[in-house]
Amino acid sequence: GENVEQHPSTLSVQEGDSAVIKCTYSDSASNYFPWYKQELGKGPQLIIDIRSNVGEKKDQRIAVTLNKTAKHFSLHITETQPEDSAVYFCAASIPNTGGFKTIFGAGTRLFVKA
Amino acid sequence: SQTIHQWPATLVQPVGSPLSLECTVEGTSNPNLYWYRQAAGRGLQLLFYSVGIGQISSEVPQNLSASRPQDRQFILSSKKLLLSDSGFYLCAWEQGGAYEQYFGPGTRLTVT
């Protein structure tokens, strides 16, 4: 079945450094790849997304890249700040009856040390 | 703007008791609605989704059921809770035809 693998499970960086989280997906029909940030005790928040017809997208300090051939996509956070500390989830969405089926990765816990 | 509400925020229930979690969306019409469960330190597992009133699709056979009595209301239920039902339950909405899915604040359920 559909699967999304996410690495690493935990990532610790120094404030100001960059953080990279990588995901791979299995279903080639996936055409939408969102990233979510989840703070403790809260629901996930959509922070950036990319569609299959785009290779890269940037929004201030965060960027996503997509390699459809390799079925890889990545989240890049530059100039990390302590408030970036959270759990980040990648996901891959596949068109489904009336909507989309979204498969989530297991999450990456990011610690940014001040 | 659209907002999504879930209640209760936290719930402690004994094994064998019933469950009803509610999710409502404001500021949109005919959204696709989703229920996810998140075990401690884990990813999100899709439980149910709905593309319209009375239309429910189940992704995982389990002790839970879902209903959509109104366009912007989604309910997650159980007749008898199990210990394994403990977790963080998240409702999400998506505008039909759009890609972006937005989550509610979640309900933390502890079954004792």
mmCIF file of C-alpha atoms in Angstrom:
data_model
loop_
_atom_site.group_PDB
_atom_site.id
_atom_site.type_symbol
_atom_site.label_atom_id
_atom_site.label_comp_id
_atom_site.label_asym_id
_atom_site.label_seq_id
_atom_site.Cartn_x
_atom_site.Cartn_y
_atom_site.Cartn_z
ATOM 1 C CA GLY A 1 0.000 0.000 0.000
ATOM 2 C CA GLU A 2 0.916 3.643 0.064
ATOM 3 C CA ASN A 3 3.754 4.575 2.369
ATOM 4 C CA VAL A 4 5.698 7.681 3.336
ATOM 5 C CA GLU A 5 9.022 7.329 5.093
ATOM 6 C CA GLN A 6 10.501 10.275 6.961
ATOM 7 C CA HIS A 7 14.042 10.804 8.277
ATOM 8 C CA PRO A 8 15.467 11.569 10.707
ATOM 9 C CA SER A 9 13.076 10.850 13.560
ATOM 10 C CA THR A 10 14.927 13.338 15.767
ATOM 11 C CA LEU A 11 17.078 16.285 14.755
ATOM 12 C CA SER A 12 18.980 18.633 17.013
ATOM 13 C CA VAL A 13 20.612 21.789 15.624
ATOM 14 C CA GLN A 14 22.198 24.921 16.987
ATOM 15 C CA GLU A 15 20.303 28.163 16.609
ATOM 16 C CA GLY A 16 21.185 29.741 13.294
ATOM 17 C CA ASP A 17 22.084 26.467 11.611
ATOM 18 C CA SER A 18 20.030 24.813 8.874
ATOM 19 C CA ALA A 19 17.788 21.785 9.301
ATOM 20 C CA VAL A 20 16.853 19.304 6.589
ATOM 21 C CA ILE A 21 14.143 16.670 6.805
ATOM 22 C CA LYS A 22 13.734 14.094 4.050
ATOM 23 C CA CYS A 23 10.795 11.986 2.931
ATOM 24 C CA THR A 24 10.180 9.323 0.346
ATOM 25 C CA TYR A 25 6.846 8.105 -0.937
ATOM 26 C CA SER A 26 5.782 4.941 -2.673
ATOM 27 C CA ASP A 27 2.745 5.787 -4.807
ATOM 28 C CA SER A 28 3.690 7.494 -8.062
ATOM 29 C CA ALA A 29 0.131 8.865 -8.326
ATOM 30 C CA SER A 30 0.876 11.240 -5.423
ATOM 31 C CA ASN A 31 0.661 14.799 -6.692
ATOM 32 C CA TYR A 32 0.592 17.029 -3.620
ATOM 33 C CA PHE A 33 3.123 17.151 -0.783
ATOM 34 C CA PRO A 34 2.340 19.234 2.306
ATOM 35 C CA TRP A 35 4.478 19.803 5.375
ATOM 36 C CA TYR A 36 3.012 20.327 8.824
ATOM 37 C CA LYS A 37 4.442 21.700 12.060
ATOM 38 C CA GLN A 38 2.964 20.399 15.294
ATOM 39 C CA GLU A 39 3.662 22.034 18.611
ATOM 40 C CA LEU A 40 3.080 20.169 21.835
ATOM 41 C CA GLY A 41 -0.597 19.526 22.524
ATOM 42 C CA LYS A 42 -1.794 21.269 19.362
ATOM 43 C CA GLY A 43 -3.077 20.251 15.980
ATOM 44 C CA PRO A 44 -0.664 20.184 13.012
ATOM 45 C CA GLN A 45 -0.303 23.452 11.147
ATOM 46 C CA LEU A 46 0.257 23.537 7.401
ATOM 47 C CA ILE A 47 3.487 25.482 6.833
ATOM 48 C CA ILE A 48 4.333 24.876 3.191
ATOM 49 C CA ASP A 49 3.348 22.595 0.344
ATOM 50 C CA ILE A 50 4.423 21.683 -3.140
ATOM 51 C CA ARG A 51 2.615 20.217 -6.092
ATOM 52 C CA SER A 52 3.948 17.653 -8.498
ATOM 53 C CA ASN A 53 4.450 20.105 -11.331
ATOM 54 C CA VAL A 54 6.920 22.162 -9.282
ATOM 55 C CA GLY A 55 10.448 21.195 -8.257
ATOM 56 C CA GLU A 56 11.071 23.759 -5.542
ATOM 57 C CA LYS A 57 9.156 26.281 -3.459
ATOM 58 C CA LYS A 58 10.402 28.792 -0.920
ATOM 59 C CA ASP A 59 8.684 30.852 1.750
ATOM 60 C CA GLN A 60 11.043 33.029 3.786
ATOM 61 C CA ARG A 61 13.233 30.663 5.838
ATOM 62 C CA ILE A 62 11.596 27.432 4.698
ATOM 63 C CA ALA A 63 11.833 25.690 1.364
ATOM 64 C CA VAL A 64 10.698 22.396 -0.095
ATOM 65 C CA THR A 65 12.160 20.417 -2.951
ATOM 66 C CA LEU A 66 10.579 17.586 -4.889
ATOM 67 C CA ASN A 67 12.192 14.918 -7.049
ATOM 68 C CA LYS A 68 9.341 13.004 -8.653
ATOM 69 C CA THR A 69 11.624 10.590 -10.456
ATOM 70 C CA ALA A 70 13.213 9.471 -7.212
ATOM 71 C CA LYS A 71 10.006 9.975 -5.198
ATOM 72 C CA HIS A 72 11.870 12.151 -2.726
ATOM 73 C CA PHE A 73 10.915 15.456 -1.172
ATOM 74 C CA SER A 74 12.616 17.515 1.496
ATOM 75 C CA LEU A 75 12.027 20.383 3.899
ATOM 76 C CA HIS A 76 14.816 22.903 4.446
ATOM 77 C CA ILE A 77 14.762 25.388 7.305
ATOM 78 C CA THR A 78 17.488 28.019 7.301
ATOM 79 C CA GLU A 79 18.611 30.266 10.155
ATOM 80 C CA THR A 80 16.769 28.118 12.670
ATOM 81 C CA GLN A 81 15.304 29.737 15.764
ATOM 82 C CA PRO A 82 14.192 28.214 19.092
ATOM 83 C CA GLU A 83 10.550 28.692 18.080
ATOM 84 C CA ASP A 84 11.150 26.307 15.183
ATOM 85 C CA SER A 85 11.362 23.497 17.747
ATOM 86 C CA ALA A 86 8.404 21.202 17.087
ATOM 87 C CA VAL A 87 7.463 17.969 15.349
ATOM 88 C CA TYR A 88 7.370 18.199 11.568
ATOM 89 C CA PHE A 89 5.340 15.857 9.382
ATOM 90 C CA CYS A 90 5.605 15.331 5.664
ATOM 91 C CA ALA A 91 2.727 13.896 3.684
ATOM 92 C CA ALA A 92 1.855 12.720 0.202
ATOM 93 C CA SER A 93 -1.633 13.101 -1.209
ATOM 94 C CA ILE A 94 -3.246 10.948 -3.867
ATOM 95 C CA PRO A 95 -6.454 11.904 -5.669
ATOM 96 C CA ASN A 96 -9.340 9.893 -4.277
ATOM 97 C CA THR A 97 -13.089 9.762 -4.762
ATOM 98 C CA GLY A 98 -14.277 13.313 -4.128
ATOM 99 C CA GLY A 99 -11.045 14.367 -2.484
ATOM 100 C CA PHE A 100 -7.556 13.210 -1.611
ATOM 101 C CA LYS A 101 -6.046 10.446 0.417
ATOM 102 C CA THR A 102 -3.161 11.802 2.450
ATOM 103 C CA ILE A 103 -0.477 9.554 3.882
ATOM 104 C CA PHE A 104 1.707 11.041 6.622
ATOM 105 C CA GLY A 105 5.253 10.326 7.586
ATOM 106 C CA ALA A 106 6.028 9.347 11.172
ATOM 107 C CA GLY A 107 7.335 12.800 12.042
ATOM 108 C CA THR A 108 10.644 14.465 12.913
ATOM 109 C CA ARG A 109 11.161 16.027 16.297
ATOM 110 C CA LEU A 110 13.314 19.132 15.767
ATOM 111 C CA PHE A 111 15.184 20.682 18.676
ATOM 112 C CA VAL A 112 16.793 24.077 18.124
ATOM 113 C CA LYS A 113 19.289 24.858 20.868
ATOM 114 C CA ALA A 114 19.782 28.500 21.776
ATOM 115 C CA SER B 1 -12.070 33.099 7.313
ATOM 116 C CA GLN B 2 -12.499 29.437 8.077
ATOM 117 C CA THR B 3 -12.142 27.973 11.544
ATOM 118 C CA ILE B 4 -12.397 24.445 12.849
ATOM 119 C CA HIS B 5 -13.468 23.525 16.358
ATOM 120 C CA GLN B 6 -13.165 20.318 18.315
ATOM 121 C CA TRP B 7 -14.546 19.413 21.688
ATOM 122 C CA PRO B 8 -13.922 18.400 24.249
ATOM 123 C CA ALA B 9 -10.243 19.325 24.414
ATOM 124 C CA THR B 10 -9.474 16.513 26.840
ATOM 125 C CA LEU B 11 -11.425 13.505 27.978
ATOM 126 C CA VAL B 12 -10.812 10.686 30.445
ATOM 127 C CA GLN B 13 -13.154 7.744 30.064
ATOM 128 C CA PRO B 14 -13.302 4.257 31.596
ATOM 129 C CA VAL B 15 -13.019 1.148 29.455
ATOM 130 C CA GLY B 16 -16.404 0.094 28.137
ATOM 131 C CA SER B 17 -17.940 3.564 28.231
ATOM 132 C CA PRO B 18 -19.314 5.315 25.123
ATOM 133 C CA LEU B 19 -17.587 8.121 23.259
ATOM 134 C CA SER B 20 -18.697 11.110 21.251
ATOM 135 C CA LEU B 21 -16.251 13.654 19.851
ATOM 136 C CA GLU B 22 -17.484 16.565 17.820
ATOM 137 C CA CYS B 23 -15.908 18.634 15.098
ATOM 138 C CA THR B 24 -17.425 21.670 13.407
ATOM 139 C CA VAL B 25 -16.139 23.911 10.654
ATOM 140 C CA GLU B 26 -17.115 27.537 10.110
ATOM 141 C CA GLY B 27 -16.734 29.803 7.124
ATOM 142 C CA THR B 28 -17.006 27.237 4.365
ATOM 143 C CA SER B 29 -19.577 24.968 2.788
ATOM 144 C CA ASN B 30 -19.466 21.353 1.632
ATOM 145 C CA PRO B 31 -15.991 20.651 2.962
ATOM 146 C CA ASN B 32 -14.365 17.249 2.952
ATOM 147 C CA LEU B 33 -13.923 16.197 6.569
ATOM 148 C CA TYR B 34 -11.444 13.805 8.154
ATOM 149 C CA TRP B 35 -10.828 12.080 11.492
ATOM 150 C CA TYR B 36 -7.270 11.098 12.368
ATOM 151 C CA ARG B 37 -5.781 9.454 15.434
ATOM 152 C CA GLN B 38 -2.290 10.146 16.672
ATOM 153 C CA ALA B 39 -0.723 7.792 19.195
ATOM 154 C CA ALA B 40 1.866 9.278 21.557
ATOM 155 C CA GLY B 41 4.998 10.208 19.608
ATOM 156 C CA ARG B 42 3.640 8.763 16.397
ATOM 157 C CA GLY B 43 2.299 9.910 13.058
ATOM 158 C CA LEU B 44 -1.282 10.437 11.979
ATOM 159 C CA GLN B 45 -3.556 7.524 11.141
ATOM 160 C CA LEU B 46 -6.586 8.275 8.987
ATOM 161 C CA LEU B 47 -9.740 6.822 10.539
ATOM 162 C CA PHE B 48 -12.642 8.213 8.509
ATOM 163 C CA TYR B 49 -13.342 10.742 5.810
ATOM 164 C CA SER B 50 -16.520 12.269 4.452
ATOM 165 C CA VAL B 51 -17.205 14.078 1.191
ATOM 166 C CA GLY B 52 -20.789 15.013 2.101
ATOM 167 C CA ILE B 53 -23.672 14.669 4.537
ATOM 168 C CA GLY B 54 -24.241 11.036 5.424
ATOM 169 C CA GLN B 55 -21.261 9.895 3.322
ATOM 170 C CA ILE B 56 -18.625 8.181 5.461
ATOM 171 C CA SER B 57 -15.645 6.136 4.344
ATOM 172 C CA SER B 58 -13.699 4.062 6.832
ATOM 173 C CA GLU B 59 -10.013 3.508 6.400
ATOM 174 C CA VAL B 60 -9.291 1.198 9.316
ATOM 175 C CA PRO B 61 -11.635 -1.426 10.812
ATOM 176 C CA GLN B 62 -11.931 -0.671 14.494
ATOM 177 C CA ASN B 63 -14.050 0.060 17.508
ATOM 178 C CA LEU B 64 -15.044 3.502 16.226
ATOM 179 C CA SER B 65 -17.672 4.954 13.909
ATOM 180 C CA ALA B 66 -18.257 8.360 12.360
ATOM 181 C CA SER B 67 -21.275 10.331 11.288
ATOM 182 C CA ARG B 68 -21.906 13.575 9.452
ATOM 183 C CA PRO B 69 -25.377 14.782 10.357
ATOM 184 C CA GLN B 70 -24.832 18.285 8.977
ATOM 185 C CA ASP B 71 -22.656 19.781 6.272
ATOM 186 C CA ARG B 72 -20.071 21.195 8.670
ATOM 187 C CA GLN B 73 -20.372 18.743 11.555
ATOM 188 C CA PHE B 74 -18.416 15.537 11.922
ATOM 189 C CA ILE B 75 -18.814 13.198 14.893
ATOM 190 C CA LEU B 76 -16.618 10.351 16.052
ATOM 191 C CA SER B 77 -18.273 7.743 18.258
ATOM 192 C CA SER B 78 -17.787 4.481 20.041
ATOM 193 C CA LYS B 79 -20.233 2.292 21.908
ATOM 194 C CA LYS B 80 -17.590 0.720 24.151
ATOM 195 C CA LEU B 81 -14.122 2.177 24.522
ATOM 196 C CA LEU B 82 -11.001 0.030 24.664
ATOM 197 C CA LEU B 83 -7.678 0.916 26.269
ATOM 198 C CA SER B 84 -6.177 0.997 22.779
ATOM 199 C CA ASP B 85 -8.529 3.834 21.817
ATOM 200 C CA SER B 86 -6.434 6.264 23.862
ATOM 201 C CA GLY B 87 -4.759 8.923 21.751
ATOM 202 C CA PHE B 88 -4.951 12.380 20.263
ATOM 203 C CA TYR B 89 -7.893 12.695 17.895
ATOM 204 C CA LEU B 90 -7.680 15.272 15.152
ATOM 205 C CA CYS B 91 -10.359 16.524 12.824
ATOM 206 C CA ALA B 92 -9.369 18.129 9.552
ATOM 207 C CA TRP B 93 -11.160 19.852 6.715
ATOM 208 C CA GLU B 94 -10.392 20.441 3.094
ATOM 209 C CA GLN B 95 -12.322 22.389 0.515
ATOM 210 C CA GLY B 96 -13.586 19.979 -2.102
ATOM 211 C CA GLY B 97 -11.310 20.147 -5.119
ATOM 212 C CA ALA B 98 -8.544 21.921 -3.211
ATOM 213 C CA TYR B 99 -5.433 20.246 -1.866
ATOM 214 C CA GLU B 100 -4.834 21.967 1.450
ATOM 215 C CA GLN B 101 -6.008 20.160 4.566
ATOM 216 C CA TYR B 102 -6.372 22.067 7.848
ATOM 217 C CA PHE B 103 -6.461 20.546 11.296
ATOM 218 C CA GLY B 104 -8.422 21.353 14.400
ATOM 219 C CA PRO B 105 -6.892 21.688 17.881
ATOM 220 C CA GLY B 106 -7.484 18.023 18.725
ATOM 221 C CA THR B 107 -9.024 16.036 21.571
ATOM 222 C CA ARG B 108 -6.788 14.089 23.916
ATOM 223 C CA LEU B 109 -8.595 10.912 24.961
ATOM 224 C CA THR B 110 -7.355 8.750 27.804
ATOM 225 C CA VAL B 111 -9.125 5.462 28.393
ATOM 226 C CA THR B 112 -8.530 4.085 31.889
#
